Amino acid sequence: MSFDRLHQLIRKTKNPTVAGLDARLEYIPPQLVKECMDKHGENLEGAAAAVLRYNMALLDALQGIVPAVKPQAAYYELLGWPGVKAMHDTIQYAHDKGFYVIADVKRGDIGSTAQAYAEGWLGKSKVGEQALSAFDADCVTINGYMGSDAILPFLDLAKEEDKGVFLLVKTSNPSSGELQDMVAGDRQVYTVMADLCKRLGAGTEGECGYQTLGAVVGATYPAELRELRRRMEKTFFLVPGYGAQGGTAQDVAGAFDRYGWGAIINSSRGILCAWQKAENGAERFQDAARAAAEAMRDDIKKYVTIV
């Protein structure tokens, strides 16, 4: 099962973190951007080439330290078709380096549209007599607030293809409470989504004990994070909000069970932009990214012990 592989990588590296590959041009050392623009032009192709080259260099630097990476589709779609190709190539290169890849696409649609999204990101596209992988991510994020019609196409395909799904439950953004904290009957909306996640994922547990349907739960709401960990014992958590959004290592500790299992914590800008705070960082951006990833790992280790 997909989360079994992620769980094993986390235990192997003793590092429950994922690096978000959300590069904008301003996050990339200027010399690298210039070299790509000189070669491809000051256009979308040049920008996408810079993003891909930066991603590949970061993956080289983070190999063996970070078990997983999470490219966010918006930053690639921003660059049109060259950017989408850069995301595809980033996923392929990450797989070659042994990373677990979470495609942060947050798709949320129903029926045949949801099925097409699922096939494109997790499964295969039918072309004549062939079935070809389009992106081949290990896992995707989805928005289930349209109900189970928006979840089941992804979950069903994930079970068939040995992939994973993270469902938005309690998100890290400041305005999430405008909807997610509203009371529906005797429950808050985010707990309704949590219970739906548990129900739909029931029976899909892997060897590590976690279901194929995971949950996105933000670090910026530590009390709710602890509550949801108790409520969703068999659900793997993807936890955004650490670092730049204000979440701390102590905040994220509540995402883990007593063995230090069941969650992976995301950092994007803290790793991507680490070179901006380092001496001679633009020339040694790989060292800066690796050091930031190690510092995050060690910070979380103060509060979480992985058995």
PDB file of C-alpha atoms in Angstrom:
ATOM      1  CA  MET A   1       0.000   0.000   0.000  1.00  0.00           C
ATOM      2  CA  SER A   2       1.187   3.491  -0.866  1.00  0.00           C
ATOM      3  CA  PHE A   3       1.329   4.841   2.679  1.00  0.00           C
ATOM      4  CA  ASP A   4       3.284   1.744   3.707  1.00  0.00           C
ATOM      5  CA  ARG A   5       6.058   2.923   1.376  1.00  0.00           C
ATOM      6  CA  LEU A   6       5.922   6.426   2.794  1.00  0.00           C
ATOM      7  CA  HIS A   7       5.940   5.058   6.333  1.00  0.00           C
ATOM      8  CA  GLN A   8       8.986   2.906   5.565  1.00  0.00           C
ATOM      9  CA  LEU A   9      10.874   5.846   4.056  1.00  0.00           C
ATOM     10  CA  ILE A  10      10.107   7.978   7.102  1.00  0.00           C
ATOM     11  CA  ARG A  11      11.391   5.276   9.438  1.00  0.00           C
ATOM     12  CA  LYS A  12      14.479   4.726   7.288  1.00  0.00           C
ATOM     13  CA  THR A  13      15.442   8.404   7.294  1.00  0.00           C
ATOM     14  CA  LYS A  14      14.094   9.058  10.815  1.00  0.00           C
ATOM     15  CA  ASN A  15      12.597  12.163   9.261  1.00  0.00           C
ATOM     16  CA  PRO A  16       8.806  12.731   9.045  1.00  0.00           C
ATOM     17  CA  THR A  17       9.032  15.693   6.681  1.00  0.00           C
ATOM     18  CA  VAL A  18       8.216  16.529   3.077  1.00  0.00           C
ATOM     19  CA  ALA A  19       9.849  19.292   1.032  1.00  0.00           C
ATOM     20  CA  GLY A  20       7.420  21.398  -0.955  1.00  0.00           C
ATOM     21  CA  LEU A  21       8.742  22.108  -4.447  1.00  0.00           C
ATOM     22  CA  ASP A  22       6.823  25.331  -5.035  1.00  0.00           C
ATOM     23  CA  ALA A  23       9.487  27.368  -6.799  1.00  0.00           C
ATOM     24  CA  ARG A  24       8.739  30.824  -8.145  1.00  0.00           C
ATOM     25  CA  LEU A  25      11.521  32.572 -10.048  1.00  0.00           C
ATOM     26  CA  GLU A  26      12.247  34.821  -7.055  1.00  0.00           C
ATOM     27  CA  TYR A  27      12.948  31.696  -4.982  1.00  0.00           C
ATOM     28  CA  ILE A  28      15.713  30.599  -7.373  1.00  0.00           C
ATOM     29  CA  PRO A  29      19.293  31.940  -7.294  1.00  0.00           C
ATOM     30  CA  PRO A  30      19.541  34.714  -9.932  1.00  0.00           C
ATOM     31  CA  GLN A  31      22.537  33.225 -11.721  1.00  0.00           C
ATOM     32  CA  LEU A  32      20.685  29.976 -12.341  1.00  0.00           C
ATOM     33  CA  VAL A  33      17.685  31.892 -13.700  1.00  0.00           C
ATOM     34  CA  LYS A  34      19.956  33.973 -15.951  1.00  0.00           C
ATOM     35  CA  GLU A  35      21.663  30.901 -17.387  1.00  0.00           C
ATOM     36  CA  CYS A  36      18.308  29.344 -18.289  1.00  0.00           C
ATOM     37  CA  MET A  37      16.986  32.591 -19.770  1.00  0.00           C
ATOM     38  CA  ASP A  38      20.151  33.020 -21.830  1.00  0.00           C
ATOM     39  CA  LYS A  39      19.659  29.535 -23.242  1.00  0.00           C
ATOM     40  CA  HIS A  40      15.888  29.429 -23.749  1.00  0.00           C
ATOM     41  CA  GLY A  41      14.886  33.108 -23.808  1.00  0.00           C
ATOM     42  CA  GLU A  42      13.102  35.377 -21.356  1.00  0.00           C
ATOM     43  CA  ASN A  43       9.852  33.495 -21.773  1.00  0.00           C
ATOM     44  CA  LEU A  44       7.806  30.703 -20.239  1.00  0.00           C
ATOM     45  CA  GLU A  45      10.189  28.052 -21.550  1.00  0.00           C
ATOM     46  CA  GLY A  46      13.148  29.795 -19.909  1.00  0.00           C
ATOM     47  CA  ALA A  47      11.299  30.174 -16.620  1.00  0.00           C
ATOM     48  CA  ALA A  48      10.190  26.536 -16.598  1.00  0.00           C
ATOM     49  CA  ALA A  49      13.728  25.408 -17.393  1.00  0.00           C
ATOM     50  CA  ALA A  50      14.992  27.351 -14.370  1.00  0.00           C
ATOM     51  CA  VAL A  51      12.367  25.777 -12.109  1.00  0.00           C
ATOM     52  CA  LEU A  52      13.177  22.268 -13.307  1.00  0.00           C
ATOM     53  CA  ARG A  53      16.923  22.769 -12.995  1.00  0.00           C
ATOM     54  CA  TYR A  54      16.500  24.161  -9.469  1.00  0.00           C
ATOM     55  CA  ASN A  55      14.212  21.284  -8.485  1.00  0.00           C
ATOM     56  CA  MET A  56      16.684  18.709  -9.755  1.00  0.00           C
ATOM     57  CA  ALA A  57      19.539  20.345  -7.841  1.00  0.00           C
ATOM     58  CA  LEU A  58      17.440  20.384  -4.665  1.00  0.00           C
ATOM     59  CA  LEU A  59      16.484  16.735  -5.105  1.00  0.00           C
ATOM     60  CA  ASP A  60      20.161  15.867  -5.448  1.00  0.00           C
ATOM     61  CA  ALA A  61      20.876  17.771  -2.228  1.00  0.00           C
ATOM     62  CA  LEU A  62      17.972  16.339  -0.235  1.00  0.00           C
ATOM     63  CA  GLN A  63      18.362  12.698  -1.246  1.00  0.00           C
ATOM     64  CA  GLY A  64      18.778  10.528   1.839  1.00  0.00           C
ATOM     65  CA  ILE A  65      17.636  13.318   4.167  1.00  0.00           C
ATOM     66  CA  VAL A  66      14.018  13.970   3.193  1.00  0.00           C
ATOM     67  CA  PRO A  67      11.773  10.984   2.347  1.00  0.00           C
ATOM     68  CA  ALA A  68       9.193  12.826   0.250  1.00  0.00           C
ATOM     69  CA  VAL A  69       8.616  15.871  -1.929  1.00  0.00           C
ATOM     70  CA  LYS A  70       5.445  17.773  -2.743  1.00  0.00           C
ATOM     71  CA  PRO A  71       5.286  19.806  -5.961  1.00  0.00           C
ATOM     72  CA  GLN A  72       2.315  22.204  -5.901  1.00  0.00           C
ATOM     73  CA  ALA A  73       0.626  22.304  -9.314  1.00  0.00           C
ATOM     74  CA  ALA A  74      -0.238  26.019  -9.199  1.00  0.00           C
ATOM     75  CA  TYR A  75       3.403  27.085  -9.457  1.00  0.00           C
ATOM     76  CA  TYR A  76       3.833  24.996 -12.589  1.00  0.00           C
ATOM     77  CA  GLU A  77       0.513  25.887 -14.226  1.00  0.00           C
ATOM     78  CA  LEU A  78       1.583  29.518 -13.738  1.00  0.00           C
ATOM     79  CA  LEU A  79       4.138  28.870 -16.487  1.00  0.00           C
ATOM     80  CA  GLY A  80       1.723  27.292 -18.971  1.00  0.00           C
ATOM     81  CA  TRP A  81       2.528  24.089 -20.836  1.00  0.00           C
ATOM     82  CA  PRO A  82       6.300  24.381 -20.192  1.00  0.00           C
ATOM     83  CA  GLY A  83       5.561  24.556 -16.477  1.00  0.00           C
ATOM     84  CA  VAL A  84       3.290  21.514 -16.557  1.00  0.00           C
ATOM     85  CA  LYS A  85       6.042  19.601 -18.360  1.00  0.00           C
ATOM     86  CA  ALA A  86       8.487  20.784 -15.683  1.00  0.00           C
ATOM     87  CA  MET A  87       6.186  19.294 -13.024  1.00  0.00           C
ATOM     88  CA  HIS A  88       6.024  16.013 -14.937  1.00  0.00           C
ATOM     89  CA  ASP A  89       9.802  15.925 -15.265  1.00  0.00           C
ATOM     90  CA  THR A  90      10.244  16.866 -11.591  1.00  0.00           C
ATOM     91  CA  ILE A  91       8.066  13.920 -10.534  1.00  0.00           C
ATOM     92  CA  GLN A  92      10.007  11.553 -12.774  1.00  0.00           C
ATOM     93  CA  TYR A  93      13.372  12.777 -11.479  1.00  0.00           C
ATOM     94  CA  ALA A  94      12.164  12.542  -7.869  1.00  0.00           C
ATOM     95  CA  HIS A  95      11.138   8.926  -8.446  1.00  0.00           C
ATOM     96  CA  ASP A  96      14.531   8.185  -9.969  1.00  0.00           C
ATOM     97  CA  LYS A  97      16.101   9.516  -6.768  1.00  0.00           C
ATOM     98  CA  GLY A  98      13.875   7.374  -4.531  1.00  0.00           C
ATOM     99  CA  PHE A  99      11.524  10.044  -3.170  1.00  0.00           C
ATOM    100  CA  TYR A 100       7.846   9.514  -2.427  1.00  0.00           C
ATOM    101  CA  VAL A 101       5.961  12.136  -4.475  1.00  0.00           C
ATOM    102  CA  ILE A 102       2.822  13.915  -3.295  1.00  0.00           C
ATOM    103  CA  ALA A 103       1.246  15.906  -6.131  1.00  0.00           C
ATOM    104  CA  ASP A 104      -0.416  18.841  -4.404  1.00  0.00           C
ATOM    105  CA  VAL A 105      -3.223  19.427  -6.896  1.00  0.00           C
ATOM    106  CA  LYS A 106      -6.226  19.876  -4.570  1.00  0.00           C
ATOM    107  CA  ARG A 107      -8.635  18.734  -7.240  1.00  0.00           C
ATOM    108  CA  GLY A 108     -12.308  18.797  -6.301  1.00  0.00           C
ATOM    109  CA  ASP A 109     -14.854  17.770  -8.903  1.00  0.00           C
ATOM    110  CA  ILE A 110     -17.378  15.014  -9.517  1.00  0.00           C
ATOM    111  CA  GLY A 111     -18.282  12.253 -11.929  1.00  0.00           C
ATOM    112  CA  SER A 112     -16.319  11.765 -15.120  1.00  0.00           C
ATOM    113  CA  THR A 113     -14.256  14.911 -14.438  1.00  0.00           C
ATOM    114  CA  ALA A 114     -13.017  13.580 -11.099  1.00  0.00           C
ATOM    115  CA  GLN A 115     -12.318  10.254 -12.777  1.00  0.00           C
ATOM    116  CA  ALA A 116     -10.222  11.982 -15.443  1.00  0.00           C
ATOM    117  CA  TYR A 117      -8.237  13.897 -12.819  1.00  0.00           C
ATOM    118  CA  ALA A 118      -7.622  10.668 -10.916  1.00  0.00           C
ATOM    119  CA  GLU A 119      -6.506   8.790 -14.021  1.00  0.00           C
ATOM    120  CA  GLY A 120      -4.195  11.614 -15.048  1.00  0.00           C
ATOM    121  CA  TRP A 121      -2.441  12.058 -11.722  1.00  0.00           C
ATOM    122  CA  LEU A 122      -2.587   8.575 -10.210  1.00  0.00           C
ATOM    123  CA  GLY A 123      -3.505   6.132 -12.947  1.00  0.00           C
ATOM    124  CA  LYS A 124      -3.143   5.760 -16.689  1.00  0.00           C
ATOM    125  CA  SER A 125      -4.515   7.465 -19.759  1.00  0.00           C
ATOM    126  CA  LYS A 126      -5.904   5.270 -22.530  1.00  0.00           C
ATOM    127  CA  VAL A 127      -4.326   6.021 -25.914  1.00  0.00           C
ATOM    128  CA  GLY A 128      -5.466   3.560 -28.561  1.00  0.00           C
ATOM    129  CA  GLU A 129      -4.598   0.110 -27.252  1.00  0.00           C
ATOM    130  CA  GLN A 130      -2.173   1.459 -24.685  1.00  0.00           C
ATOM    131  CA  ALA A 131      -2.561   2.604 -21.083  1.00  0.00           C
ATOM    132  CA  LEU A 132       0.086   5.257 -20.389  1.00  0.00           C
ATOM    133  CA  SER A 133       1.021   7.040 -17.170  1.00  0.00           C
ATOM    134  CA  ALA A 134       0.625  10.815 -17.448  1.00  0.00           C
ATOM    135  CA  PHE A 135       2.107  12.082 -14.159  1.00  0.00           C
ATOM    136  CA  ASP A 136       2.365   8.908 -12.047  1.00  0.00           C
ATOM    137  CA  ALA A 137       2.419  10.626  -8.652  1.00  0.00           C
ATOM    138  CA  ASP A 138       2.439   8.398  -5.581  1.00  0.00           C
ATOM    139  CA  CYS A 139      -0.292  10.442  -3.960  1.00  0.00           C
ATOM    140  CA  VAL A 140      -2.493  13.496  -4.517  1.00  0.00           C
ATOM    141  CA  THR A 141      -4.278  16.076  -2.410  1.00  0.00           C
ATOM    142  CA  ILE A 142      -7.992  16.560  -3.073  1.00  0.00           C
ATOM    143  CA  ASN A 143     -10.821  18.820  -1.920  1.00  0.00           C
ATOM    144  CA  GLY A 144     -13.778  16.735  -0.803  1.00  0.00           C
ATOM    145  CA  TYR A 145     -16.146  19.514   0.160  1.00  0.00           C
ATOM    146  CA  MET A 146     -18.436  18.517  -2.749  1.00  0.00           C
ATOM    147  CA  GLY A 147     -19.026  15.248  -0.909  1.00  0.00           C
ATOM    148  CA  SER A 148     -18.145  11.621  -1.574  1.00  0.00           C
ATOM    149  CA  ASP A 149     -18.721  12.053  -5.334  1.00  0.00           C
ATOM    150  CA  ALA A 150     -15.530  14.129  -5.347  1.00  0.00           C
ATOM    151  CA  ILE A 151     -13.574  11.596  -3.264  1.00  0.00           C
ATOM    152  CA  LEU A 152     -14.476   8.117  -4.443  1.00  0.00           C
ATOM    153  CA  PRO A 153     -13.040   8.321  -7.986  1.00  0.00           C
ATOM    154  CA  PHE A 154      -9.631   9.109  -6.474  1.00  0.00           C
ATOM    155  CA  LEU A 155      -9.937   6.585  -3.653  1.00  0.00           C
ATOM    156  CA  ASP A 156     -11.113   3.773  -5.923  1.00  0.00           C
ATOM    157  CA  LEU A 157      -8.278   4.348  -8.371  1.00  0.00           C
ATOM    158  CA  ALA A 158      -5.751   4.711  -5.560  1.00  0.00           C
ATOM    159  CA  LYS A 159      -6.734   1.264  -4.302  1.00  0.00           C
ATOM    160  CA  GLU A 160      -6.357  -0.203  -7.788  1.00  0.00           C
ATOM    161  CA  GLU A 161      -3.026   1.474  -8.541  1.00  0.00           C
ATOM    162  CA  ASP A 162      -1.445   1.234  -5.059  1.00  0.00           C
ATOM    163  CA  LYS A 163      -1.472   5.018  -4.602  1.00  0.00           C
ATOM    164  CA  GLY A 164      -2.526   7.385  -1.816  1.00  0.00           C
ATOM    165  CA  VAL A 165      -4.910  10.304  -1.350  1.00  0.00           C
ATOM    166  CA  PHE A 166      -4.832  13.182   1.137  1.00  0.00           C
ATOM    167  CA  LEU A 167      -8.231  14.780   1.737  1.00  0.00           C
ATOM    168  CA  LEU A 168      -8.543  18.364   2.986  1.00  0.00           C
ATOM    169  CA  VAL A 169     -10.016  18.211   6.487  1.00  0.00           C
ATOM    170  CA  LYS A 170      -8.809  21.155   8.604  1.00  0.00           C
ATOM    171  CA  THR A 171      -6.626  23.457   6.550  1.00  0.00           C
ATOM    172  CA  SER A 172      -3.891  25.797   7.806  1.00  0.00           C
ATOM    173  CA  ASN A 173      -5.077  29.069   6.245  1.00  0.00           C
ATOM    174  CA  PRO A 174      -6.416  31.860   8.519  1.00  0.00           C
ATOM    175  CA  SER A 175      -9.922  31.923   7.013  1.00  0.00           C
ATOM    176  CA  SER A 176     -10.474  28.158   7.161  1.00  0.00           C
ATOM    177  CA  GLY A 177     -12.747  28.628  10.174  1.00  0.00           C
ATOM    178  CA  GLU A 178     -15.246  30.627   8.141  1.00  0.00           C
ATOM    179  CA  LEU A 179     -16.567  27.309   6.861  1.00  0.00           C
ATOM    180  CA  GLN A 180     -14.712  24.478   8.562  1.00  0.00           C
ATOM    181  CA  ASP A 181     -15.456  25.612  12.142  1.00  0.00           C
ATOM    182  CA  MET A 182     -19.184  26.123  11.558  1.00  0.00           C
ATOM    183  CA  VAL A 183     -21.483  23.853  13.541  1.00  0.00           C
ATOM    184  CA  ALA A 184     -23.460  21.299  11.529  1.00  0.00           C
ATOM    185  CA  GLY A 185     -25.899  19.529  13.806  1.00  0.00           C
ATOM    186  CA  ASP A 186     -23.822  18.428  16.785  1.00  0.00           C
ATOM    187  CA  ARG A 187     -20.458  18.613  15.008  1.00  0.00           C
ATOM    188  CA  GLN A 188     -18.198  21.193  13.456  1.00  0.00           C
ATOM    189  CA  VAL A 189     -17.828  20.929   9.689  1.00  0.00           C
ATOM    190  CA  TYR A 190     -14.181  19.827   9.811  1.00  0.00           C
ATOM    191  CA  THR A 191     -15.128  16.928  12.100  1.00  0.00           C
ATOM    192  CA  VAL A 192     -17.897  15.969   9.662  1.00  0.00           C
ATOM    193  CA  MET A 193     -15.220  15.786   6.953  1.00  0.00           C
ATOM    194  CA  ALA A 194     -12.955  13.841   9.296  1.00  0.00           C
ATOM    195  CA  ASP A 195     -15.676  11.285   9.937  1.00  0.00           C
ATOM    196  CA  LEU A 196     -16.389  10.996   6.204  1.00  0.00           C
ATOM    197  CA  CYS A 197     -12.681  10.427   5.601  1.00  0.00           C
ATOM    198  CA  LYS A 198     -12.627   7.643   8.199  1.00  0.00           C
ATOM    199  CA  ARG A 199     -15.776   6.006   6.832  1.00  0.00           C
ATOM    200  CA  LEU A 200     -14.722   6.024   3.182  1.00  0.00           C
ATOM    201  CA  GLY A 201     -11.228   4.814   4.017  1.00  0.00           C
ATOM    202  CA  ALA A 202     -12.363   1.966   6.272  1.00  0.00           C
ATOM    203  CA  GLY A 203     -11.045  -1.416   5.182  1.00  0.00           C
ATOM    204  CA  THR A 204      -8.097  -0.045   3.189  1.00  0.00           C
ATOM    205  CA  GLU A 205      -5.520  -0.260   5.980  1.00  0.00           C
ATOM    206  CA  GLY A 206      -2.034  -1.334   4.959  1.00  0.00           C
ATOM    207  CA  GLU A 207       0.657  -3.139   6.937  1.00  0.00           C
ATOM    208  CA  CYS A 208       1.481   0.041   8.846  1.00  0.00           C
ATOM    209  CA  GLY A 209      -2.140   0.325   9.974  1.00  0.00           C
ATOM    210  CA  TYR A 210      -3.098   3.440   8.011  1.00  0.00           C
ATOM    211  CA  GLN A 211      -5.862   3.803   5.446  1.00  0.00           C
ATOM    212  CA  THR A 212      -5.401   4.685   1.779  1.00  0.00           C
ATOM    213  CA  LEU A 213      -7.358   7.904   2.393  1.00  0.00           C
ATOM    214  CA  GLY A 214      -5.277  10.343   4.442  1.00  0.00           C
ATOM    215  CA  ALA A 215      -6.077  13.816   5.746  1.00  0.00           C
ATOM    216  CA  VAL A 216      -4.613  17.298   5.388  1.00  0.00           C
ATOM    217  CA  VAL A 217      -4.596  18.929   8.826  1.00  0.00           C
ATOM    218  CA  GLY A 218      -2.850  22.248   9.417  1.00  0.00           C
ATOM    219  CA  ALA A 219      -0.121  22.861  11.972  1.00  0.00           C
ATOM    220  CA  THR A 220      -1.529  26.315  12.688  1.00  0.00           C
ATOM    221  CA  TYR A 221      -4.397  24.812  14.683  1.00  0.00           C
ATOM    222  CA  PRO A 222      -2.582  22.540  17.173  1.00  0.00           C
ATOM    223  CA  ALA A 223      -5.586  21.887  19.428  1.00  0.00           C
ATOM    224  CA  GLU A 224      -7.688  20.721  16.493  1.00  0.00           C
ATOM    225  CA  LEU A 225      -4.716  18.713  15.213  1.00  0.00           C
ATOM    226  CA  ARG A 226      -4.502  16.805  18.500  1.00  0.00           C
ATOM    227  CA  GLU A 227      -8.266  16.319  18.538  1.00  0.00           C
ATOM    228  CA  LEU A 228      -8.253  14.908  15.009  1.00  0.00           C
ATOM    229  CA  ARG A 229      -5.352  12.563  15.788  1.00  0.00           C
ATOM    230  CA  ARG A 230      -7.478  11.022  18.542  1.00  0.00           C
ATOM    231  CA  ARG A 231     -10.532  10.929  16.288  1.00  0.00           C
ATOM    232  CA  MET A 232      -8.711   9.457  13.242  1.00  0.00           C
ATOM    233  CA  GLU A 233      -6.359   6.820  14.630  1.00  0.00           C
ATOM    234  CA  LYS A 234      -5.930   4.992  11.301  1.00  0.00           C
ATOM    235  CA  THR A 235      -5.566   8.078   9.121  1.00  0.00           C
ATOM    236  CA  PHE A 236      -2.201   9.324   7.839  1.00  0.00           C
ATOM    237  CA  PHE A 237      -1.841  13.108   8.167  1.00  0.00           C
ATOM    238  CA  LEU A 238      -0.192  15.571   5.801  1.00  0.00           C
ATOM    239  CA  VAL A 239       0.518  18.642   7.918  1.00  0.00           C
ATOM    240  CA  PRO A 240       1.166  22.011   6.215  1.00  0.00           C
ATOM    241  CA  GLY A 241       1.793  25.255   8.065  1.00  0.00           C
ATOM    242  CA  TYR A 242       5.152  24.565   9.730  1.00  0.00           C
ATOM    243  CA  GLY A 243       7.677  27.395   9.524  1.00  0.00           C
ATOM    244  CA  ALA A 244       6.692  30.255   7.236  1.00  0.00           C
ATOM    245  CA  GLN A 245       2.980  29.992   8.177  1.00  0.00           C
ATOM    246  CA  GLY A 246       3.768  30.033  11.895  1.00  0.00           C
ATOM    247  CA  GLY A 247       3.483  26.393  12.950  1.00  0.00           C
ATOM    248  CA  THR A 248       6.202  25.094  15.295  1.00  0.00           C
ATOM    249  CA  ALA A 249       7.679  21.691  16.024  1.00  0.00           C
ATOM    250  CA  GLN A 250       5.779  21.617  19.299  1.00  0.00           C
ATOM    251  CA  ASP A 251       2.553  22.389  17.415  1.00  0.00           C
ATOM    252  CA  VAL A 252       3.001  19.479  14.994  1.00  0.00           C
ATOM    253  CA  ALA A 253       3.867  16.939  17.693  1.00  0.00           C
ATOM    254  CA  GLY A 254       0.159  16.259  18.185  1.00  0.00           C
ATOM    255  CA  ALA A 255      -0.086  14.847  14.659  1.00  0.00           C
ATOM    256  CA  PHE A 256       1.840  11.688  15.620  1.00  0.00           C
ATOM    257  CA  ASP A 257       0.825   8.600  17.545  1.00  0.00           C
ATOM    258  CA  ARG A 258       2.799   7.206  20.485  1.00  0.00           C
ATOM    259  CA  TYR A 259       5.296   5.540  18.141  1.00  0.00           C
ATOM    260  CA  GLY A 260       6.000   8.757  16.242  1.00  0.00           C
ATOM    261  CA  TRP A 261       4.051   7.405  13.280  1.00  0.00           C
ATOM    262  CA  GLY A 262       1.165   8.577  11.133  1.00  0.00           C
ATOM    263  CA  ALA A 263       2.124  12.032   9.903  1.00  0.00           C
ATOM    264  CA  ILE A 264       4.404  13.937   7.565  1.00  0.00           C
ATOM    265  CA  ILE A 265       5.148  17.641   8.024  1.00  0.00           C
ATOM    266  CA  ASN A 266       5.577  19.978   5.073  1.00  0.00           C
ATOM    267  CA  SER A 267       8.035  22.824   4.603  1.00  0.00           C
ATOM    268  CA  SER A 268       8.270  24.704   1.322  1.00  0.00           C
ATOM    269  CA  ARG A 269       9.810  28.168   1.548  1.00  0.00           C
ATOM    270  CA  GLY A 270      11.927  27.205   4.551  1.00  0.00           C
ATOM    271  CA  ILE A 271      13.889  24.837   2.301  1.00  0.00           C
ATOM    272  CA  LEU A 272      13.415  26.469  -1.116  1.00  0.00           C
ATOM    273  CA  CYS A 273      14.550  29.883   0.067  1.00  0.00           C
ATOM    274  CA  ALA A 274      17.148  28.811   2.626  1.00  0.00           C
ATOM    275  CA  TRP A 275      19.925  30.129   0.386  1.00  0.00           C
ATOM    276  CA  GLN A 276      18.594  33.665   0.801  1.00  0.00           C
ATOM    277  CA  LYS A 277      19.568  33.621   4.496  1.00  0.00           C
ATOM    278  CA  ALA A 278      22.915  31.856   4.133  1.00  0.00           C
ATOM    279  CA  GLU A 279      26.335  33.331   3.591  1.00  0.00           C
ATOM    280  CA  ASN A 280      27.233  32.952  -0.083  1.00  0.00           C
ATOM    281  CA  GLY A 281      23.870  31.235  -0.369  1.00  0.00           C
ATOM    282  CA  ALA A 282      23.330  31.781  -4.078  1.00  0.00           C
ATOM    283  CA  GLU A 283      26.520  29.869  -4.847  1.00  0.00           C
ATOM    284  CA  ARG A 284      25.857  27.178  -2.219  1.00  0.00           C
ATOM    285  CA  PHE A 285      22.083  26.864  -2.414  1.00  0.00           C
ATOM    286  CA  GLN A 286      22.192  23.073  -2.274  1.00  0.00           C
ATOM    287  CA  ASP A 287      24.113  23.153   0.999  1.00  0.00           C
ATOM    288  CA  ALA A 288      21.667  25.715   2.379  1.00  0.00           C
ATOM    289  CA  ALA A 289      18.637  23.597   1.441  1.00  0.00           C
ATOM    290  CA  ARG A 290      20.158  20.459   2.927  1.00  0.00           C
ATOM    291  CA  ALA A 291      21.058  22.280   6.143  1.00  0.00           C
ATOM    292  CA  ALA A 292      17.513  23.684   6.422  1.00  0.00           C
ATOM    293  CA  ALA A 293      16.008  20.226   5.923  1.00  0.00           C
ATOM    294  CA  GLU A 294      18.306  18.759   8.570  1.00  0.00           C
ATOM    295  CA  ALA A 295      17.467  21.598  10.968  1.00  0.00           C
ATOM    296  CA  MET A 296      13.740  20.976  10.494  1.00  0.00           C
ATOM    297  CA  ARG A 297      14.217  17.251  11.093  1.00  0.00           C
ATOM    298  CA  ASP A 298      16.204  17.913  14.262  1.00  0.00           C
ATOM    299  CA  ASP A 299      13.676  20.487  15.474  1.00  0.00           C
ATOM    300  CA  ILE A 300      10.827  17.989  15.211  1.00  0.00           C
ATOM    301  CA  LYS A 301      12.964  15.300  16.876  1.00  0.00           C
ATOM    302  CA  LYS A 302      12.906  17.375  20.062  1.00  0.00           C
ATOM    303  CA  TYR A 303       9.205  16.523  20.397  1.00  0.00           C
ATOM    304  CA  VAL A 304       8.708  13.353  18.321  1.00  0.00           C
ATOM    305  CA  THR A 305      10.585  10.038  18.554  1.00  0.00           C
ATOM    306  CA  ILE A 306      10.127   7.668  15.622  1.00  0.00           C
ATOM    307  CA  VAL A 307      10.245   4.049  16.746  1.00  0.00           C
TER     308      VAL A 307
END
